[in-house]
Amino acid sequence: MVLLLLLLSLGLLHAGDCQQPAQCRIQKCTTDFVSLTSHLNSAIDGFDSEFCKALRAYAGCTQRTSKACRGNLVYHSAVLGISDLMSQRNCSKDGPTSSTNPEVTHDPCNYHSHTGAREHREGDQNPPNYLFCGLFGDPHLRTFKDHFQTCKVEGAWPLIDNNYLSVQITIIFKAHRECTDQKVYQAVTDDLPAAFVDGSTSGGDGDAKSLRIVEKESGRYVEMHARYIGTTVFVRQLGRYLTLAIRMPEDLAMSYEESQDLQLCVNGCPLSERIDDGEGQVSAILGHTLPRMSLAWTWPGYTLETANAQCHEKMPVKDIYFQSCVFDLLTTGDANFTAAAHSALEDVEALHPRKERWHIFPSSGHGTPEGGGHLSVSLGLTCLMLLVFL
């Protein structure tokens, strides 16, 4: 006590220094980092840049609370974890950082930015929910609800037709405010371009384009990243067929007029257009019995055993993608369908937001997979156009 009074009298210790030590805020730092990164997907264009910004913000937060967190094991674990992640992602220590205040980084042509700003104003810190839809094989459809169906629809039936994105065989494209001009993407068999029909590869001004096409494999695989609507589209060509995978925020995917309710990704195909013999053609194959109507379709050169063996090489998990592969080989004899099913599953793993739903298996009843029936949609995907409404 004498020493304390002496220090105070000498001016070496201020009265405020006698207060409780500052509280370790490592939990707040970690919570902010999770909030900044929970909506990010490694398959989305710009992921590394945004993740590194969040990591630098996390590192800065830990530095500011370092004195109060001395001896805190959680703090020291976080510091080591940040260092490891920055090394793995090749993040520089110096550079821009993410802000925990969405208002500061508001960008009208970045869906994550303006959605975060709205959530901040309304007090809702939950990240947006994303939906996935895929079309592949002969082809097979996976809806936004993770349902598989068997359909016979032909012609210009839209997969998606909302206020922001329209995907069908014939499509019209519109522009979206200041983010991008009207853009059209069209692909046909043996022609998977790496540009929109006007010859451009992007939309929007500045270096950070709001809409971009990225060619991953010449003539075989392209990706489209639409930052302004938080949407990613994968298009592949395998043999004579095109496959499609889409990841889109739920609030935008469900933003459509009553007259636009005929969307295969949203509601599946109409009952009148569904093909179902009461057993399920794909599940019947897994049950080692083909429906009578399918026996005539079996292609010379493949037996159930050889088709199973070829598909199992690429897909060791016998889920709906494995089933679809076997079904397509038996009914077409086209080995490209093995690659189509395998690529479709890779697209699911890259874009589907919920890992526990990547694989869908048949139930023990009539072979119907959990979440819906099997699908073989007779859509002519030899011509595909993607329409972006902005």
Tab-separated table of C-alpha atoms in Angstrom:
chain	number	residue	atom	x	y	z
A	1	MET	CA	0.000	0.000	0.000
A	2	VAL	CA	2.860	2.352	0.839
A	3	LEU	CA	4.465	1.560	-2.528
A	4	LEU	CA	1.180	2.223	-4.312
A	5	LEU	CA	0.779	5.620	-2.643
A	6	LEU	CA	4.396	6.471	-3.455
A	7	LEU	CA	3.911	5.647	-7.145
A	8	LEU	CA	0.763	7.751	-7.242
A	9	SER	CA	2.499	10.683	-5.589
A	10	LEU	CA	5.384	10.495	-8.023
A	11	GLY	CA	3.032	10.434	-10.975
A	12	LEU	CA	4.342	7.061	-12.112
A	13	LEU	CA	0.980	5.371	-11.710
A	14	HIS	CA	-2.408	6.837	-12.580
A	15	ALA	CA	-5.561	6.112	-10.703
A	16	GLY	CA	-7.051	4.500	-13.795
A	17	ASP	CA	-4.313	1.888	-13.726
A	18	CYS	CA	-5.813	0.432	-10.585
A	19	GLN	CA	-8.915	-0.707	-12.464
A	20	GLN	CA	-9.541	-4.303	-13.497
A	21	PRO	CA	-7.260	-5.437	-16.347
A	22	ALA	CA	-8.710	-5.326	-19.867
A	23	GLN	CA	-10.771	-8.376	-20.794
A	24	CYS	CA	-9.387	-10.830	-23.345
A	25	ARG	CA	-11.496	-10.417	-26.485
A	26	ILE	CA	-10.276	-13.423	-28.451
A	27	GLN	CA	-13.822	-14.827	-28.579
A	28	LYS	CA	-15.048	-11.610	-30.229
A	29	CYS	CA	-12.164	-11.763	-32.725
A	30	THR	CA	-13.046	-15.350	-33.616
A	31	THR	CA	-16.759	-14.607	-33.905
A	32	ASP	CA	-16.064	-11.715	-36.279
A	33	PHE	CA	-13.807	-13.927	-38.418
A	34	VAL	CA	-16.499	-16.599	-38.678
A	35	SER	CA	-19.047	-13.935	-39.640
A	36	LEU	CA	-16.747	-12.622	-42.380
A	37	THR	CA	-16.024	-16.041	-43.883
A	38	SER	CA	-19.130	-18.169	-43.299
A	39	HIS	CA	-20.663	-17.187	-46.637
A	40	LEU	CA	-17.467	-17.776	-48.663
A	41	ASN	CA	-17.050	-20.802	-50.923
A	42	SER	CA	-13.663	-21.937	-52.217
A	43	ALA	CA	-15.171	-22.577	-55.659
A	44	ILE	CA	-16.341	-18.992	-56.001
A	45	ASP	CA	-14.237	-16.487	-57.899
A	46	GLY	CA	-12.422	-14.118	-55.532
A	47	PHE	CA	-12.463	-16.492	-52.556
A	48	ASP	CA	-8.718	-16.223	-51.828
A	49	SER	CA	-8.786	-12.425	-51.827
A	50	GLU	CA	-11.752	-12.193	-49.459
A	51	PHE	CA	-10.433	-14.943	-47.192
A	52	CYS	CA	-7.047	-13.233	-46.887
A	53	LYS	CA	-8.745	-9.939	-46.023
A	54	ALA	CA	-10.664	-11.699	-43.256
A	55	LEU	CA	-7.487	-13.378	-41.987
A	56	ARG	CA	-5.648	-10.046	-41.790
A	57	ALA	CA	-8.586	-8.558	-39.897
A	58	TYR	CA	-8.495	-11.544	-37.538
A	59	ALA	CA	-4.759	-11.110	-37.019
A	60	GLY	CA	-5.181	-7.401	-36.310
A	61	CYS	CA	-7.901	-8.121	-33.765
A	62	THR	CA	-5.711	-10.640	-31.926
A	63	GLN	CA	-2.834	-8.151	-31.830
A	64	ARG	CA	-5.035	-5.499	-30.230
A	65	THR	CA	-6.080	-7.863	-27.467
A	66	SER	CA	-2.696	-9.564	-27.020
A	67	LYS	CA	-1.828	-7.982	-23.670
A	68	ALA	CA	-5.130	-8.957	-22.098
A	69	CYS	CA	-4.874	-12.488	-23.492
A	70	ARG	CA	-1.432	-13.441	-22.197
A	71	GLY	CA	-1.550	-16.992	-20.904
A	72	ASN	CA	-4.902	-17.671	-22.637
A	73	LEU	CA	-4.582	-20.975	-24.510
A	74	VAL	CA	-7.454	-20.140	-26.869
A	75	TYR	CA	-5.698	-16.923	-27.847
A	76	HIS	CA	-2.351	-18.600	-28.527
A	77	SER	CA	-4.064	-21.375	-30.512
A	78	ALA	CA	-5.827	-18.747	-32.621
A	79	VAL	CA	-2.559	-16.915	-33.341
A	80	LEU	CA	-0.917	-20.142	-34.505
A	81	GLY	CA	-3.976	-21.048	-36.563
A	82	ILE	CA	-3.974	-17.659	-38.301
A	83	SER	CA	-0.300	-18.029	-39.176
A	84	ASP	CA	-0.885	-21.495	-40.640
A	85	LEU	CA	-3.892	-20.373	-42.686
A	86	MET	CA	-2.076	-17.341	-44.069
A	87	SER	CA	0.779	-19.601	-45.145
A	88	GLN	CA	-1.570	-22.139	-46.732
A	89	ARG	CA	-3.461	-19.430	-48.657
A	90	ASN	CA	-0.325	-17.436	-49.553
A	91	CYS	CA	-1.780	-14.379	-47.824
A	92	SER	CA	0.538	-11.416	-47.327
A	93	LYS	CA	0.631	-9.860	-43.861
A	94	ASP	CA	0.187	-6.391	-45.354
A	95	GLY	CA	-2.871	-5.510	-47.368
A	96	PRO	CA	-6.564	-4.629	-47.132
A	97	THR	CA	-8.650	-6.129	-44.360
A	98	SER	CA	-12.319	-6.998	-44.078
A	99	SER	CA	-14.506	-4.793	-41.939
A	100	THR	CA	-16.912	-6.187	-39.360
A	101	ASN	CA	-19.123	-3.211	-40.186
A	102	PRO	CA	-20.795	-4.034	-43.517
A	103	GLU	CA	-21.643	-0.371	-44.058
A	104	VAL	CA	-17.953	0.425	-44.479
A	105	THR	CA	-17.421	-2.054	-47.345
A	106	HIS	CA	-20.775	-1.684	-49.084
A	107	ASP	CA	-20.516	-2.502	-52.791
A	108	PRO	CA	-23.797	-2.492	-54.760
A	109	CYS	CA	-22.337	-4.956	-57.274
A	110	ASN	CA	-21.168	-7.446	-54.646
A	111	TYR	CA	-24.050	-9.547	-53.332
A	112	HIS	CA	-22.216	-10.471	-50.137
A	113	SER	CA	-21.439	-6.827	-49.448
A	114	HIS	CA	-24.905	-5.346	-49.863
A	115	THR	CA	-26.560	-8.354	-48.218
A	116	GLY	CA	-24.269	-7.957	-45.220
A	117	ALA	CA	-25.108	-4.262	-45.032
A	118	ARG	CA	-28.831	-5.036	-44.989
A	119	GLU	CA	-28.379	-7.693	-42.321
A	120	HIS	CA	-26.375	-5.228	-40.231
A	121	ARG	CA	-29.126	-2.613	-40.428
A	122	GLU	CA	-31.825	-5.136	-39.568
A	123	GLY	CA	-29.811	-6.823	-36.812
A	124	ASP	CA	-29.729	-10.199	-38.589
A	125	GLN	CA	-26.226	-11.696	-38.562
A	126	ASN	CA	-27.136	-14.976	-40.294
A	127	PRO	CA	-25.369	-15.472	-43.647
A	128	PRO	CA	-27.532	-15.964	-46.753
A	129	ASN	CA	-28.760	-19.460	-47.562
A	130	TYR	CA	-27.699	-20.940	-50.896
A	131	LEU	CA	-29.425	-23.428	-53.185
A	132	PHE	CA	-27.999	-25.852	-55.744
A	133	CYS	CA	-29.429	-27.220	-58.986
A	134	GLY	CA	-27.726	-29.555	-61.438
A	135	LEU	CA	-28.511	-31.126	-64.800
A	136	PHE	CA	-26.283	-33.877	-66.209
A	137	GLY	CA	-26.160	-37.199	-68.035
A	138	ASP	CA	-28.951	-38.345	-70.329
A	139	PRO	CA	-29.865	-36.039	-68.489
A	140	HIS	CA	-30.620	-36.233	-64.767
A	141	LEU	CA	-31.931	-33.331	-62.731
A	142	ARG	CA	-31.263	-32.382	-59.130
A	143	THR	CA	-33.636	-29.625	-58.001
A	144	PHE	CA	-33.104	-26.863	-55.468
A	145	LYS	CA	-34.841	-29.161	-52.978
A	146	ASP	CA	-32.384	-32.003	-53.684
A	147	HIS	CA	-35.087	-34.032	-55.450
A	148	PHE	CA	-34.428	-36.327	-58.420
A	149	GLN	CA	-37.213	-36.942	-60.925
A	150	THR	CA	-37.782	-38.776	-64.185
A	151	CYS	CA	-39.323	-36.539	-66.833
A	152	LYS	CA	-40.089	-36.475	-70.522
A	153	VAL	CA	-40.259	-32.707	-70.960
A	154	GLU	CA	-38.990	-31.441	-74.289
A	155	GLY	CA	-38.527	-27.988	-75.740
A	156	ALA	CA	-38.009	-24.632	-74.040
A	157	TRP	CA	-38.849	-25.532	-70.454
A	158	PRO	CA	-36.956	-23.220	-68.099
A	159	LEU	CA	-34.674	-24.658	-65.478
A	160	ILE	CA	-34.591	-21.262	-63.760
A	161	ASP	CA	-36.665	-18.177	-64.508
A	162	ASN	CA	-36.574	-15.548	-61.766
A	163	ASN	CA	-35.936	-11.823	-61.602
A	164	TYR	CA	-32.163	-12.261	-61.786
A	165	LEU	CA	-31.261	-15.414	-63.699
A	166	SER	CA	-33.032	-17.402	-66.397
A	167	VAL	CA	-31.700	-20.681	-67.763
A	168	GLN	CA	-33.468	-22.627	-70.478
A	169	ILE	CA	-32.910	-23.778	-74.028
A	170	THR	CA	-33.848	-20.403	-75.516
A	171	ILE	CA	-33.128	-17.392	-73.318
A	172	ILE	CA	-33.370	-13.580	-73.348
A	173	PHE	CA	-30.955	-11.565	-71.218
A	174	LYS	CA	-31.408	-8.211	-69.511
A	175	ALA	CA	-29.120	-5.770	-67.706
A	176	HIS	CA	-28.867	-5.050	-63.987
A	177	ARG	CA	-28.574	-1.396	-63.005
A	178	GLU	CA	-24.956	-0.221	-62.808
A	179	CYS	CA	-23.463	-3.695	-62.351
A	180	THR	CA	-23.506	-5.170	-65.852
A	181	ASP	CA	-24.948	-4.746	-69.323
A	182	GLN	CA	-27.223	-7.319	-70.936
A	183	LYS	CA	-25.276	-10.538	-71.450
A	184	VAL	CA	-26.047	-13.790	-73.270
A	185	TYR	CA	-24.181	-17.052	-73.111
A	186	GLN	CA	-24.930	-19.766	-75.643
A	187	ALA	CA	-23.406	-23.198	-76.029
A	188	VAL	CA	-24.175	-25.967	-78.496
A	189	THR	CA	-22.663	-29.386	-79.052
A	190	ASP	CA	-18.984	-29.158	-80.036
A	191	ASP	CA	-18.981	-25.431	-79.288
A	192	LEU	CA	-18.522	-24.411	-75.659
A	193	PRO	CA	-17.333	-20.811	-76.004
A	194	ALA	CA	-15.332	-18.928	-73.417
A	195	ALA	CA	-17.221	-15.703	-74.111
A	196	PHE	CA	-20.702	-14.246	-74.289
A	197	VAL	CA	-22.358	-13.977	-77.688
A	198	ASP	CA	-21.192	-10.359	-78.008
A	199	GLY	CA	-17.583	-11.555	-77.720
A	200	SER	CA	-17.005	-10.170	-74.229
A	201	THR	CA	-15.831	-12.228	-71.282
A	202	SER	CA	-17.084	-9.986	-68.505
A	203	GLY	CA	-19.668	-7.443	-67.465
A	204	GLY	CA	-19.328	-4.346	-65.316
A	205	ASP	CA	-16.712	-1.640	-64.952
A	206	GLY	CA	-13.396	-1.616	-63.128
A	207	ASP	CA	-10.973	-4.391	-62.313
A	208	ALA	CA	-13.410	-6.280	-60.082
A	209	LYS	CA	-15.890	-7.337	-62.747
A	210	SER	CA	-19.389	-8.074	-61.495
A	211	LEU	CA	-19.817	-10.843	-64.097
A	212	ARG	CA	-17.036	-12.996	-65.538
A	213	ILE	CA	-16.521	-16.085	-67.647
A	214	VAL	CA	-13.534	-18.253	-66.739
A	215	GLU	CA	-12.475	-21.017	-69.119
A	216	LYS	CA	-11.203	-23.925	-67.042
A	217	GLU	CA	-10.692	-26.405	-69.888
A	218	SER	CA	-10.758	-25.283	-73.505
A	219	GLY	CA	-13.952	-26.325	-75.234
A	220	ARG	CA	-15.000	-28.528	-72.315
A	221	TYR	CA	-15.530	-26.565	-69.106
A	222	VAL	CA	-16.374	-22.941	-68.315
A	223	GLU	CA	-17.465	-21.158	-65.153
A	224	MET	CA	-19.539	-18.001	-64.843
A	225	HIS	CA	-19.258	-15.925	-61.680
A	226	ALA	CA	-21.873	-13.238	-61.045
A	227	ARG	CA	-20.749	-11.273	-57.979
A	228	TYR	CA	-23.737	-8.934	-58.019
A	229	ILE	CA	-26.164	-11.811	-57.412
A	230	GLY	CA	-23.792	-14.159	-55.552
A	231	THR	CA	-24.308	-16.800	-58.223
A	232	THR	CA	-21.961	-19.310	-59.854
A	233	VAL	CA	-22.708	-21.407	-62.940
A	234	PHE	CA	-20.624	-24.334	-64.235
A	235	VAL	CA	-21.120	-25.584	-67.805
A	236	ARG	CA	-19.333	-28.663	-69.153
A	237	GLN	CA	-19.356	-30.587	-72.408
A	238	LEU	CA	-18.857	-34.327	-72.191
A	239	GLY	CA	-19.249	-36.155	-75.483
A	240	ARG	CA	-22.369	-34.824	-77.228
A	241	TYR	CA	-23.958	-33.568	-74.029
A	242	LEU	CA	-23.817	-30.435	-71.899
A	243	THR	CA	-24.061	-30.443	-68.122
A	244	LEU	CA	-25.034	-27.588	-65.844
A	245	ALA	CA	-24.546	-26.766	-62.157
A	246	ILE	CA	-25.807	-23.636	-60.399
A	247	ARG	CA	-25.323	-22.180	-56.924
A	248	MET	CA	-27.601	-19.249	-56.081
A	249	PRO	CA	-28.801	-17.401	-52.957
A	250	GLU	CA	-32.224	-18.624	-51.892
A	251	ASP	CA	-33.746	-15.164	-51.642
A	252	LEU	CA	-32.890	-14.475	-55.295
A	253	ALA	CA	-33.756	-17.953	-56.568
A	254	MET	CA	-37.208	-17.606	-55.030
A	255	SER	CA	-37.738	-14.085	-56.363
A	256	TYR	CA	-40.146	-14.588	-59.256
A	257	GLU	CA	-43.680	-13.760	-60.356
A	258	GLU	CA	-46.595	-16.167	-60.178
A	259	SER	CA	-46.447	-16.607	-63.942
A	260	GLN	CA	-42.829	-17.839	-63.621
A	261	ASP	CA	-43.585	-20.844	-61.419
A	262	LEU	CA	-42.833	-23.394	-64.161
A	263	GLN	CA	-39.162	-23.866	-63.265
A	264	LEU	CA	-37.631	-27.318	-63.200
A	265	CYS	CA	-34.995	-26.370	-60.614
A	266	VAL	CA	-37.663	-24.982	-58.287
A	267	ASN	CA	-40.671	-27.263	-58.671
A	268	GLY	CA	-39.422	-30.143	-60.787
A	269	CYS	CA	-41.310	-31.210	-63.884
A	270	PRO	CA	-45.134	-31.259	-63.942
A	271	LEU	CA	-46.800	-34.517	-62.926
A	272	SER	CA	-48.120	-34.997	-66.460
A	273	GLU	CA	-44.541	-34.978	-67.771
A	274	ARG	CA	-43.024	-37.370	-65.251
A	275	ILE	CA	-42.028	-40.883	-66.195
A	276	ASP	CA	-42.491	-43.440	-63.423
A	277	ASP	CA	-43.283	-47.120	-63.844
A	278	GLY	CA	-43.952	-47.501	-60.146
A	279	GLU	CA	-40.508	-48.915	-59.430
A	280	GLY	CA	-38.084	-46.225	-60.527
A	281	GLN	CA	-35.872	-47.032	-63.484
A	282	VAL	CA	-32.531	-46.144	-61.907
A	283	SER	CA	-33.256	-47.779	-58.570
A	284	ALA	CA	-34.432	-50.892	-60.383
A	285	ILE	CA	-30.928	-51.219	-61.809
A	286	LEU	CA	-29.423	-50.997	-58.347
A	287	GLY	CA	-31.856	-53.695	-57.272
A	288	HIS	CA	-30.336	-55.885	-60.042
A	289	THR	CA	-33.599	-55.978	-61.986
A	290	LEU	CA	-34.449	-53.812	-64.952
A	291	PRO	CA	-38.035	-52.814	-65.700
A	292	ARG	CA	-39.461	-54.652	-68.678
A	293	MET	CA	-39.611	-51.446	-70.685
A	294	SER	CA	-35.879	-50.891	-70.044
A	295	LEU	CA	-34.718	-54.288	-71.292
A	296	ALA	CA	-35.134	-53.163	-74.878
A	297	TRP	CA	-33.018	-50.075	-74.151
A	298	THR	CA	-29.980	-51.949	-72.848
A	299	TRP	CA	-27.099	-51.090	-75.194
A	300	PRO	CA	-24.987	-53.879	-76.662
A	301	GLY	CA	-21.551	-53.975	-75.082
A	302	TYR	CA	-22.564	-53.257	-71.484
A	303	THR	CA	-23.955	-55.677	-68.971
A	304	LEU	CA	-25.106	-54.729	-65.501
A	305	GLU	CA	-21.833	-56.065	-64.129
A	306	THR	CA	-19.558	-54.208	-66.550
A	307	ALA	CA	-21.521	-50.963	-66.157
A	308	ASN	CA	-21.304	-51.264	-62.371
A	309	ALA	CA	-17.560	-51.888	-62.561
A	310	GLN	CA	-16.866	-48.913	-64.854
A	311	CYS	CA	-18.937	-46.490	-62.765
A	312	HIS	CA	-17.441	-47.781	-59.516
A	313	GLU	CA	-13.955	-46.829	-60.709
A	314	LYS	CA	-14.949	-43.149	-60.685
A	315	MET	CA	-17.610	-43.209	-57.964
A	316	PRO	CA	-16.887	-45.614	-55.122
A	317	VAL	CA	-19.925	-44.358	-53.184
A	318	LYS	CA	-23.043	-45.991	-54.630
A	319	ASP	CA	-25.332	-42.985	-54.452
A	320	ILE	CA	-27.648	-41.429	-57.039
A	321	TYR	CA	-24.708	-40.372	-59.212
A	322	PHE	CA	-23.409	-43.915	-59.332
A	323	GLN	CA	-26.931	-45.151	-60.166
A	324	SER	CA	-27.322	-42.574	-62.925
A	325	CYS	CA	-23.977	-43.581	-64.418
A	326	VAL	CA	-24.999	-47.256	-64.553
A	327	PHE	CA	-28.413	-46.407	-65.992
A	328	ASP	CA	-26.935	-44.202	-68.730
A	329	LEU	CA	-24.353	-46.797	-69.756
A	330	LEU	CA	-26.983	-49.519	-70.052
A	331	THR	CA	-29.445	-47.382	-71.990
A	332	THR	CA	-27.020	-45.528	-74.312
A	333	GLY	CA	-23.706	-47.393	-74.351
A	334	ASP	CA	-21.956	-43.990	-74.270
A	335	ALA	CA	-18.922	-44.135	-71.966
A	336	ASN	CA	-18.953	-40.312	-71.683
A	337	PHE	CA	-21.758	-40.648	-69.166
A	338	THR	CA	-19.295	-42.032	-66.632
A	339	ALA	CA	-17.364	-38.760	-66.795
A	340	ALA	CA	-20.636	-36.807	-66.774
A	341	ALA	CA	-21.828	-38.381	-63.526
A	342	HIS	CA	-18.391	-38.012	-61.919
A	343	SER	CA	-18.151	-34.333	-62.947
A	344	ALA	CA	-21.674	-33.694	-61.705
A	345	LEU	CA	-20.722	-35.036	-58.297
A	346	GLU	CA	-17.578	-32.862	-58.279
A	347	ASP	CA	-19.776	-29.838	-59.041
A	348	VAL	CA	-22.032	-30.739	-56.121
A	349	GLU	CA	-19.018	-30.899	-53.807
A	350	ALA	CA	-17.813	-27.520	-55.079
A	351	LEU	CA	-21.125	-25.651	-55.041
A	352	HIS	CA	-23.661	-27.376	-52.784
A	353	PRO	CA	-23.700	-25.484	-49.456
A	354	ARG	CA	-24.495	-28.489	-47.251
A	355	LYS	CA	-21.954	-31.307	-47.171
A	356	GLU	CA	-24.352	-33.752	-45.500
A	357	ARG	CA	-26.545	-33.572	-48.631
A	358	TRP	CA	-23.864	-34.143	-51.252
A	359	HIS	CA	-24.696	-37.842	-51.529
A	360	ILE	CA	-28.280	-39.008	-51.898
A	361	PHE	CA	-29.037	-42.682	-51.381
A	362	PRO	CA	-32.126	-44.786	-52.160
A	363	SER	CA	-34.420	-45.588	-49.276
A	364	SER	CA	-35.248	-49.161	-48.366
A	365	GLY	CA	-38.750	-48.859	-49.771
A	366	HIS	CA	-39.227	-48.467	-53.502
A	367	GLY	CA	-35.734	-47.246	-54.202
A	368	THR	CA	-36.685	-43.597	-53.982
A	369	PRO	CA	-33.679	-41.571	-52.853
A	370	GLU	CA	-33.949	-39.522	-49.703
A	371	GLY	CA	-35.364	-36.183	-50.689
A	372	GLY	CA	-37.151	-37.190	-53.891
A	373	GLY	CA	-37.605	-39.538	-56.815
A	374	HIS	CA	-35.083	-40.375	-59.525
A	375	LEU	CA	-34.784	-38.316	-62.629
A	376	SER	CA	-34.047	-38.814	-66.253
A	377	VAL	CA	-35.197	-35.597	-67.944
A	378	SER	CA	-35.520	-35.712	-71.704
A	379	LEU	CA	-34.385	-32.128	-72.206
A	380	GLY	CA	-32.470	-31.426	-75.376
A	381	LEU	CA	-29.321	-29.933	-73.916
A	382	THR	CA	-27.491	-29.858	-77.213
A	383	CYS	CA	-28.256	-26.150	-77.113
A	384	LEU	CA	-27.930	-24.238	-73.863
A	385	MET	CA	-28.250	-20.549	-73.231
A	386	LEU	CA	-27.876	-18.793	-69.927
A	387	LEU	CA	-29.814	-15.603	-69.314
A	388	VAL	CA	-28.824	-13.188	-66.594
A	389	PHE	CA	-31.421	-10.626	-65.537
A	390	LEU	CA	-29.981	-7.609	-63.871
